[in-house]
Amino acid sequence: AFGIILLIFPLYQIAAFQIEDYQAQQKQEQALTKSNLVSLTNDQLPLDVYYIVVDGYPRSDFISQYLGASNTEFLESLENRGFFVAHCSLSNYTDTRFSLASTLNMTYLDGGDNIPQVIYPGSTLDSMIRSGNVQQNFSELGYTIVTFESGYKWLRWEESDIHLAPAQERSSHFFNIGFNDFEQLLLDTTAAKLLFDLPFILNPVQKDRLAEIVNNPRAAHRERVLYALEKLPAIPEEIPGPKFVYAHIIFPHPPFVLDADGGPLQNSPPDELSAYADQINYIDRRLLEIVDTLIEKSDPDPVIVIQGDHGATIEYQDLGIDPSKRLGILNVYYLPANLNDSITPHESLYPTITPVNTFRLIFDRYFNGEYGLLDDKSIIGRQSPYTNLECALPE
C-alpha cells in the first residue's frame, strides 16, 4: 500500500504546486511594491547587469572568527579591480526565501507596517521571487533576462528569456516540479524506485536523471555549481545585450561537494567548518576569474553585484555561536561610471548597505528611477527585534 501511495506522489505534487501558484498569484499584487517607472534616455548606452548570489556566503569577520580562515586577499583583489566591498553588510533576513523575496522586490516583507516580521505565506514569497519587481523592470527596459538552474523550483524565474542548466537537467522535465526535504527522503526509498519500472510516467532520459539524483544527489548538485561557474564568463560573447543575468549558486552553502582545489568530495567531511572554509576558498578563486572575464569581454563595462543571501548555514546552537551571526554576508559591487553625469561610481555606496537597497540604487543610478534608499534593517527568522552586528572596518 505504501508503494502505491508513492506511485501517485508525483501527480499529487504537481496538483499541489498548481494550487499554490494560483493562490500566490492572487496575493502577489498586494505583496509587491508598485513598479517605479524606469527608463533609458536616447543617448544612454545600456549596461549589462550581473547579479550573482553565492548562497550562504558569510561576512569576512565570521570567516576569520569561526571558520579559521580568511577571505581578505579575495576582498582586496576585488577592490583592486574597482569593486566596492560593503565590509559591514548584513542580509535583511536569515532565510533564503525571505531574503530574495525582499531583494528582488526592493521592499521589506512587513506589508508596509514597519514591523520586524514577515507577514506573507511561503507561496506568496515564492511568487515574489519568481516574478518580482526587479525582473519586471528589466523586462520593461527591453533587457534579455538570463537565469541559471539552482535545483529549486521556487527559485526559478518563470518568465526568463534564457534559462541555463546542465544538459541532463534541461532534458528532465519531471524535475521541474521540485522537491522539498521530506519528498527527497521519500525518493530515496525502495518503494519510490518503483517509478523506474513505469514507462508511462518516466521516459528513458527522465529515468536516468531520477536514478542519478536518487543514487548520487551530491554529484547532481556539484554539476549545477560547476556549470554556473563555467558558463558565466562565456555569457558576454554568447548572449547579446542588453541583458540582466541572475545566477543563484547554491554554494558555499552545504552540501560540501568540493574541496579547496575544486576536487570532488564523495562524502560529507567530518569537519564541516573546515569544509565550509574550503568551499569559500574555492569559489573566491573562481569568482575572480569570472569578474575578470566579464569586465574584459563587456563593452561598456557591466554592473556586477556578488552577494550572499544570508550568512553561513551551520548548527549555530550546537556550536555555541550566536544565531544572529547568520546575518553577516558578502556584498560587493562593481558600478561603472555613468558618462551622462558627474556621479562617481561608489558615491551612493556605504559599508552597511543591505540587499533591500541593491536594486533601488542600481535603478536610480543607471535607469532614471526614483526609488531612493530605505533604512537598512535586519531580523532573524520570520519575526524578531531588529538586529545589528558589531563590525570593524579594515584599516
Tab-separated table of C-alpha atoms in Angstrom:
chain	number	residue	atom	x	y	z
A	1	ALA	CA	0.000	0.000	0.000
A	2	PHE	CA	2.846	2.365	0.841
A	3	GLY	CA	4.360	1.716	-2.574
A	4	ILE	CA	1.077	2.608	-4.286
A	5	ILE	CA	0.939	5.875	-2.365
A	6	LEU	CA	4.422	6.722	-3.538
A	7	LEU	CA	3.488	5.951	-7.129
A	8	ILE	CA	0.773	8.630	-7.145
A	9	PHE	CA	3.054	11.019	-5.263
A	10	PRO	CA	4.314	12.927	-8.378
A	11	LEU	CA	0.736	13.609	-9.511
A	12	TYR	CA	-0.181	14.901	-6.070
A	13	GLN	CA	2.835	17.160	-6.067
A	14	ILE	CA	2.038	18.661	-9.463
A	15	ALA	CA	-1.517	19.450	-8.371
A	16	ALA	CA	-0.338	20.934	-5.074
A	17	PHE	CA	2.123	23.230	-6.814
A	18	GLN	CA	-0.512	24.391	-9.303
A	19	ILE	CA	-2.903	25.290	-6.485
A	20	GLU	CA	-0.182	27.112	-4.542
A	21	ASP	CA	0.921	29.007	-7.631
A	22	TYR	CA	-2.635	30.159	-8.334
A	23	GLN	CA	-3.140	31.314	-4.757
A	24	ALA	CA	0.207	33.121	-4.796
A	25	GLN	CA	-0.686	34.960	-7.997
A	26	GLN	CA	-3.894	36.206	-6.388
A	27	LYS	CA	-1.952	37.623	-3.440
A	28	GLN	CA	1.044	38.948	-5.302
A	29	GLU	CA	-0.457	42.284	-6.314
A	30	GLN	CA	-0.817	43.142	-2.643
A	31	ALA	CA	2.651	41.824	-1.790
A	32	LEU	CA	4.669	43.734	-4.382
A	33	THR	CA	5.630	47.356	-4.206
A	34	LYS	CA	4.413	49.291	-7.203
A	35	SER	CA	6.878	49.172	-10.066
A	36	ASN	CA	8.552	52.523	-10.468
A	37	LEU	CA	8.930	53.822	-13.987
A	38	VAL	CA	12.451	53.049	-15.185
A	39	SER	CA	13.827	54.205	-18.497
A	40	LEU	CA	16.847	54.732	-20.688
A	41	THR	CA	17.491	58.066	-22.367
A	42	ASN	CA	18.130	58.127	-26.110
A	43	ASP	CA	21.835	58.856	-25.688
A	44	GLN	CA	22.333	56.342	-22.874
A	45	LEU	CA	24.250	53.155	-23.651
A	46	PRO	CA	22.582	50.307	-21.710
A	47	LEU	CA	24.867	48.337	-19.418
A	48	ASP	CA	24.666	44.597	-18.865
A	49	VAL	CA	23.844	43.757	-15.247
A	50	TYR	CA	25.065	40.611	-13.457
A	51	TYR	CA	23.521	39.609	-10.141
A	52	ILE	CA	25.419	36.663	-8.644
A	53	VAL	CA	24.046	35.192	-5.425
A	54	VAL	CA	26.524	32.950	-3.631
A	55	ASP	CA	24.234	31.168	-1.218
A	56	GLY	CA	25.339	31.136	2.400
A	57	TYR	CA	28.498	33.218	1.888
A	58	PRO	CA	29.232	34.834	5.303
A	59	ARG	CA	30.881	38.119	6.167
A	60	SER	CA	34.655	38.332	6.417
A	61	ASP	CA	34.761	38.687	10.210
A	62	PHE	CA	32.704	35.493	10.594
A	63	ILE	CA	35.089	33.595	8.335
A	64	SER	CA	38.104	34.600	10.393
A	65	GLN	CA	36.472	34.141	13.800
A	66	TYR	CA	34.550	30.901	13.334
A	67	LEU	CA	35.901	29.158	10.241
A	68	GLY	CA	39.579	29.720	10.997
A	69	ALA	CA	40.178	31.115	7.524
A	70	SER	CA	40.436	34.434	5.712
A	71	ASN	CA	38.987	35.931	2.548
A	72	THR	CA	40.896	39.202	2.964
A	73	GLU	CA	43.037	38.558	-0.108
A	74	PHE	CA	39.892	37.947	-2.159
A	75	LEU	CA	38.253	41.175	-0.987
A	76	GLU	CA	41.417	43.185	-1.588
A	77	SER	CA	41.671	41.698	-5.073
A	78	LEU	CA	38.117	42.822	-5.786
A	79	GLU	CA	38.864	46.318	-4.515
A	80	ASN	CA	41.946	46.451	-6.742
A	81	ARG	CA	39.652	45.664	-9.675
A	82	GLY	CA	37.371	48.580	-8.836
A	83	PHE	CA	34.774	46.842	-6.687
A	84	PHE	CA	33.211	48.391	-3.611
A	85	VAL	CA	33.212	45.957	-0.688
A	86	ALA	CA	30.471	46.573	1.877
A	87	HIS	CA	32.549	45.231	4.757
A	88	CYS	CA	29.799	45.564	7.382
A	89	SER	CA	26.848	44.408	5.317
A	90	LEU	CA	24.021	42.301	6.738
A	91	SER	CA	21.269	40.402	4.999
A	92	ASN	CA	17.807	41.721	5.759
A	93	TYR	CA	16.649	38.206	6.663
A	94	THR	CA	18.316	34.938	7.678
A	95	ASP	CA	16.265	32.746	5.333
A	96	THR	CA	16.739	32.454	1.570
A	97	ARG	CA	13.030	32.794	0.792
A	98	PHE	CA	12.653	35.925	2.859
A	99	SER	CA	15.913	37.447	1.704
A	100	LEU	CA	15.358	37.032	-2.025
A	101	ALA	CA	11.685	37.997	-1.940
A	102	SER	CA	12.802	41.227	-0.292
A	103	THR	CA	15.815	41.905	-2.537
A	104	LEU	CA	14.054	41.136	-5.814
A	105	ASN	CA	11.163	43.438	-4.922
A	106	MET	CA	13.221	46.152	-3.201
A	107	THR	CA	10.977	46.128	-0.149
A	108	TYR	CA	10.596	44.705	3.329
A	109	LEU	CA	8.157	41.877	3.942
A	110	ASP	CA	6.152	43.605	6.653
A	111	GLY	CA	3.334	44.766	4.394
A	112	GLY	CA	4.334	48.377	4.885
A	113	ASP	CA	3.583	48.296	8.604
A	114	ASN	CA	7.209	48.909	9.631
A	115	ILE	CA	7.215	45.941	11.999
A	116	PRO	CA	10.039	43.389	12.348
A	117	GLN	CA	8.263	40.370	10.910
A	118	VAL	CA	7.416	38.594	7.648
A	119	ILE	CA	3.665	38.653	7.071
A	120	TYR	CA	3.468	36.757	3.755
A	121	PRO	CA	2.980	32.976	3.396
A	122	GLY	CA	5.505	30.826	1.574
A	123	SER	CA	3.509	30.623	-1.659
A	124	THR	CA	3.383	34.410	-1.941
A	125	LEU	CA	7.093	34.702	-1.199
A	126	ASP	CA	7.872	32.132	-3.897
A	127	SER	CA	5.815	34.089	-6.400
A	128	MET	CA	7.627	37.278	-5.406
A	129	ILE	CA	10.934	35.550	-6.136
A	130	ARG	CA	9.880	34.034	-9.458
A	131	SER	CA	8.249	37.174	-10.850
A	132	GLY	CA	9.296	40.219	-8.866
A	133	ASN	CA	9.741	43.916	-9.494
A	134	VAL	CA	13.405	43.611	-10.465
A	135	GLN	CA	12.547	41.163	-13.237
A	136	GLN	CA	9.609	43.305	-14.369
A	137	ASN	CA	11.742	46.438	-14.533
A	138	PHE	CA	14.456	44.851	-16.646
A	139	SER	CA	11.828	43.355	-18.950
A	140	GLU	CA	10.248	46.794	-19.380
A	141	LEU	CA	13.688	48.155	-20.254
A	142	GLY	CA	13.947	45.624	-23.084
A	143	TYR	CA	16.657	43.569	-21.419
A	144	THR	CA	17.147	39.870	-22.123
A	145	ILE	CA	16.607	38.017	-18.835
A	146	VAL	CA	19.141	35.213	-18.310
A	147	THR	CA	18.877	32.824	-15.350
A	148	PHE	CA	20.611	29.694	-14.094
A	149	GLU	CA	19.162	26.469	-12.725
A	150	SER	CA	19.619	26.208	-8.948
A	151	GLY	CA	17.839	22.903	-8.379
A	152	TYR	CA	14.881	24.532	-6.596
A	153	LYS	CA	11.613	25.252	-8.383
A	154	TRP	CA	10.709	28.153	-6.127
A	155	LEU	CA	13.934	29.941	-7.097
A	156	ARG	CA	13.326	29.556	-10.829
A	157	TRP	CA	12.177	32.658	-12.705
A	158	GLU	CA	9.246	31.540	-14.820
A	159	GLU	CA	9.470	34.320	-17.394
A	160	SER	CA	13.206	34.438	-18.064
A	161	ASP	CA	14.146	34.646	-21.728
A	162	ILE	CA	17.063	32.238	-21.385
A	163	HIS	CA	17.309	29.616	-18.637
A	164	LEU	CA	20.716	27.947	-18.451
A	165	ALA	CA	21.128	24.473	-16.981
A	166	PRO	CA	23.347	21.418	-17.418
A	167	ALA	CA	22.307	19.314	-20.416
A	168	GLN	CA	20.825	16.491	-18.350
A	169	GLU	CA	18.843	18.948	-16.239
A	170	ARG	CA	17.342	20.635	-19.298
A	171	SER	CA	16.013	17.347	-20.649
A	172	SER	CA	14.493	16.164	-17.386
A	173	HIS	CA	11.098	17.892	-17.269
A	174	PHE	CA	9.998	15.556	-14.493
A	175	PHE	CA	12.047	17.601	-12.067
A	176	ASN	CA	10.509	20.953	-12.896
A	177	ILE	CA	8.045	20.408	-10.057
A	178	GLY	CA	10.869	20.471	-7.483
A	179	PHE	CA	11.137	18.591	-4.187
A	180	ASN	CA	11.249	19.581	-0.551
A	181	ASP	CA	13.410	17.820	2.032
A	182	PHE	CA	10.728	15.294	3.034
A	183	GLU	CA	9.976	14.444	-0.578
A	184	GLN	CA	13.667	13.916	-1.284
A	185	LEU	CA	13.683	11.451	1.593
A	186	LEU	CA	10.773	9.580	0.029
A	187	LEU	CA	12.607	9.415	-3.272
A	188	ASP	CA	15.441	7.632	-1.528
A	189	THR	CA	13.194	4.715	-0.530
A	190	THR	CA	12.952	1.371	-2.267
A	191	ALA	CA	9.255	1.927	-2.991
A	192	ALA	CA	9.962	5.209	-4.766
A	193	LYS	CA	12.364	3.449	-7.075
A	194	LEU	CA	9.399	1.501	-8.457
A	195	LEU	CA	8.971	4.612	-10.588
A	196	PHE	CA	11.812	3.277	-12.703
A	197	ASP	CA	9.541	0.445	-13.866
A	198	LEU	CA	6.689	2.692	-15.009
A	199	PRO	CA	7.391	3.836	-18.587
A	200	PHE	CA	4.095	5.724	-18.778
A	201	ILE	CA	5.379	8.111	-16.054
A	202	LEU	CA	9.052	8.472	-16.962
A	203	ASN	CA	10.751	8.414	-20.346
A	204	PRO	CA	14.294	6.957	-20.582
A	205	VAL	CA	16.037	10.317	-20.139
A	206	GLN	CA	13.945	11.142	-17.085
A	207	LYS	CA	14.592	7.702	-15.606
A	208	ASP	CA	18.341	8.241	-15.979
A	209	ARG	CA	18.128	11.632	-14.281
A	210	LEU	CA	15.987	10.280	-11.432
A	211	ALA	CA	18.480	7.472	-10.915
A	212	GLU	CA	21.331	9.975	-10.740
A	213	ILE	CA	19.614	12.155	-8.152
A	214	VAL	CA	18.382	9.253	-6.025
A	215	ASN	CA	21.698	7.416	-6.105
A	216	ASN	CA	24.083	10.365	-6.051
A	217	PRO	CA	22.445	13.716	-5.246
A	218	ARG	CA	25.862	15.182	-4.410
A	219	ALA	CA	27.011	14.725	-7.999
A	220	ALA	CA	23.887	16.423	-9.355
A	221	HIS	CA	24.415	19.391	-7.032
A	222	ARG	CA	28.115	19.633	-7.894
A	223	GLU	CA	27.248	19.576	-11.593
A	224	ARG	CA	24.937	22.575	-11.226
A	225	VAL	CA	27.530	24.575	-9.270
A	226	LEU	CA	30.338	23.912	-11.727
A	227	TYR	CA	28.106	24.553	-14.711
A	228	ALA	CA	27.230	28.038	-13.443
A	229	LEU	CA	30.860	28.878	-12.692
A	230	GLU	CA	31.946	27.717	-16.144
A	231	LYS	CA	29.076	29.276	-18.094
A	232	LEU	CA	29.054	32.749	-16.515
A	233	PRO	CA	32.280	34.014	-18.141
A	234	ALA	CA	31.062	32.873	-21.573
A	235	ILE	CA	27.887	34.955	-21.458
A	236	PRO	CA	29.288	38.318	-22.691
A	237	GLU	CA	30.209	36.819	-26.058
A	238	GLU	CA	27.414	34.244	-26.356
A	239	ILE	CA	24.359	36.341	-25.453
A	240	PRO	CA	23.919	39.817	-26.949
A	241	GLY	CA	22.978	42.690	-24.693
A	242	PRO	CA	21.488	44.457	-23.059
A	243	LYS	CA	20.943	41.616	-20.608
A	244	PHE	CA	20.236	41.025	-16.952
A	245	VAL	CA	21.958	37.868	-15.722
A	246	TYR	CA	20.788	36.300	-12.467
A	247	ALA	CA	22.872	33.398	-11.195
A	248	HIS	CA	21.858	31.936	-7.838
A	249	ILE	CA	24.602	29.452	-6.990
A	250	ILE	CA	23.894	27.158	-4.019
A	251	PHE	CA	27.484	27.454	-2.832
A	252	PRO	CA	29.409	27.699	-0.471
A	253	HIS	CA	26.187	26.635	1.270
A	254	PRO	CA	26.216	22.906	2.136
A	255	PRO	CA	26.285	20.191	0.922
A	256	PHE	CA	30.063	20.093	0.833
A	257	VAL	CA	30.838	18.729	-2.610
A	258	LEU	CA	34.184	20.348	-3.499
A	259	ASP	CA	37.490	20.723	-1.703
A	260	ALA	CA	39.590	23.893	-1.714
A	261	ASP	CA	41.153	22.926	-5.053
A	262	GLY	CA	37.827	22.097	-6.687
A	263	GLY	CA	38.218	18.342	-6.362
A	264	PRO	CA	35.007	16.348	-5.822
A	265	LEU	CA	34.042	15.204	-2.326
A	266	GLN	CA	32.108	11.945	-2.471
A	267	ASN	CA	31.015	12.143	1.161
A	268	SER	CA	30.393	14.943	3.630
A	269	PRO	CA	33.640	15.599	5.565
A	270	PRO	CA	33.636	15.258	9.364
A	271	ASP	CA	34.924	18.802	9.972
A	272	GLU	CA	32.151	20.884	8.438
A	273	LEU	CA	33.598	24.251	9.463
A	274	SER	CA	36.831	23.440	7.680
A	275	ALA	CA	34.865	22.170	4.683
A	276	TYR	CA	32.895	25.415	4.619
A	277	ALA	CA	36.142	27.387	4.546
A	278	ASP	CA	37.430	25.186	1.718
A	279	GLN	CA	34.372	25.859	-0.419
A	280	ILE	CA	34.731	29.599	0.220
A	281	ASN	CA	38.391	29.396	-0.760
A	282	TYR	CA	37.489	27.631	-3.990
A	283	ILE	CA	34.684	29.918	-5.081
A	284	ASP	CA	36.763	33.014	-4.286
A	285	ARG	CA	39.281	31.994	-6.934
A	286	ARG	CA	36.585	31.179	-9.458
A	287	LEU	CA	34.760	34.456	-8.860
A	288	LEU	CA	37.911	36.475	-9.540
A	289	GLU	CA	38.334	34.652	-12.842
A	290	ILE	CA	34.686	35.275	-13.691
A	291	VAL	CA	34.684	39.016	-12.976
A	292	ASP	CA	37.934	39.480	-14.889
A	293	THR	CA	36.344	37.921	-17.962
A	294	LEU	CA	33.024	39.727	-17.580
A	295	ILE	CA	34.783	43.088	-17.426
A	296	GLU	CA	37.254	42.286	-20.208
A	297	LYS	CA	34.648	40.932	-22.635
A	298	SER	CA	31.919	43.518	-21.983
A	299	ASP	CA	31.658	46.878	-23.715
A	300	PRO	CA	30.661	49.051	-21.970
A	301	ASP	CA	31.695	47.764	-18.555
A	302	PRO	CA	28.893	45.850	-16.823
A	303	VAL	CA	27.281	46.305	-13.445
A	304	ILE	CA	28.244	43.342	-11.228
A	305	VAL	CA	26.819	42.503	-7.812
A	306	ILE	CA	28.064	39.484	-5.847
A	307	GLN	CA	26.059	38.899	-2.716
A	308	GLY	CA	25.245	36.321	-0.068
A	309	ASP	CA	21.545	35.818	0.601
A	310	HIS	CA	22.413	35.090	4.243
A	311	GLY	CA	25.464	34.045	6.219
A	312	ALA	CA	26.849	30.604	6.952
A	313	THR	CA	24.496	27.625	7.206
A	314	ILE	CA	25.804	25.764	10.258
A	315	GLU	CA	24.449	24.416	13.551
A	316	TYR	CA	24.760	27.664	15.488
A	317	GLN	CA	23.353	26.483	18.811
A	318	ASP	CA	25.308	23.213	18.789
A	319	LEU	CA	28.499	25.178	18.159
A	320	GLY	CA	27.702	27.841	20.751
A	321	ILE	CA	27.545	30.613	18.142
A	322	ASP	CA	25.020	33.439	18.301
A	323	PRO	CA	22.440	32.757	15.525
A	324	SER	CA	22.380	36.466	14.701
A	325	LYS	CA	25.816	35.958	13.132
A	326	ARG	CA	23.965	34.381	10.202
A	327	LEU	CA	23.051	37.910	9.125
A	328	GLY	CA	26.594	38.872	8.103
A	329	ILE	CA	27.116	38.484	4.343
A	330	LEU	CA	29.440	39.075	1.433
A	331	ASN	CA	28.173	42.098	-0.501
A	332	VAL	CA	30.284	43.654	-3.272
A	333	TYR	CA	29.509	45.979	-6.182
A	334	TYR	CA	31.161	46.862	-9.472
A	335	LEU	CA	29.462	50.055	-10.638
A	336	PRO	CA	30.919	51.653	-13.774
A	337	ALA	CA	30.994	55.407	-14.162
A	338	ASN	CA	27.918	56.855	-15.819
A	339	LEU	CA	29.131	59.093	-18.623
A	340	ASN	CA	25.957	61.165	-18.542
A	341	ASP	CA	26.560	62.722	-15.152
A	342	SER	CA	29.234	63.586	-12.635
A	343	ILE	CA	28.358	60.975	-10.001
A	344	THR	CA	31.338	58.852	-9.040
A	345	PRO	CA	30.780	55.072	-9.225
A	346	HIS	CA	30.771	54.458	-5.465
A	347	GLU	CA	29.118	57.684	-4.365
A	348	SER	CA	25.891	56.078	-3.107
A	349	LEU	CA	27.512	53.010	-1.545
A	350	TYR	CA	28.401	52.593	2.126
A	351	PRO	CA	29.800	49.768	4.316
A	352	THR	CA	26.459	48.775	5.898
A	353	ILE	CA	24.266	48.692	2.790
A	354	THR	CA	21.837	45.759	2.785
A	355	PRO	CA	20.348	43.839	-0.162
A	356	VAL	CA	16.940	45.541	0.014
A	357	ASN	CA	18.685	48.628	-1.380
A	358	THR	CA	20.779	46.905	-4.055
A	359	PHE	CA	18.428	47.386	-6.978
A	360	ARG	CA	16.975	50.622	-5.659
A	361	LEU	CA	20.480	52.028	-6.037
A	362	ILE	CA	21.053	50.431	-9.462
A	363	PHE	CA	17.737	51.583	-10.942
A	364	ASP	CA	18.208	55.111	-9.604
A	365	ARG	CA	21.826	55.257	-10.739
A	366	TYR	CA	21.543	53.851	-14.265
A	367	PHE	CA	17.871	53.725	-15.243
A	368	ASN	CA	16.394	57.065	-14.130
A	369	GLY	CA	14.490	55.530	-11.242
A	370	GLU	CA	13.321	57.468	-8.222
A	371	TYR	CA	13.209	54.761	-5.596
A	372	GLY	CA	15.589	56.224	-3.049
A	373	LEU	CA	17.145	54.081	-0.335
A	374	LEU	CA	15.340	52.513	2.617
A	375	ASP	CA	16.675	52.366	6.154
A	376	ASP	CA	18.787	49.212	6.478
A	377	LYS	CA	17.091	46.762	8.847
A	378	SER	CA	17.615	43.077	9.621
A	379	ILE	CA	15.683	40.422	11.524
A	380	ILE	CA	16.220	36.780	12.461
A	381	GLY	CA	13.747	34.240	11.126
A	382	ARG	CA	10.157	35.262	10.472
A	383	GLN	CA	9.920	37.584	13.470
A	384	SER	CA	12.453	39.119	15.855
A	385	PRO	CA	13.563	42.512	17.105
A	386	TYR	CA	15.591	44.477	14.575
A	387	THR	CA	19.133	43.156	14.869
A	388	ASN	CA	22.561	44.598	14.196
A	389	LEU	CA	26.091	43.206	14.468
A	390	GLU	CA	29.251	44.936	15.542
A	391	CYS	CA	31.705	45.472	12.745
A	392	ALA	CA	35.162	46.977	12.455
A	393	LEU	CA	36.222	48.304	9.075
A	394	PRO	CA	39.617	47.085	7.838
A	395	GLU	CA	42.428	49.553	8.283
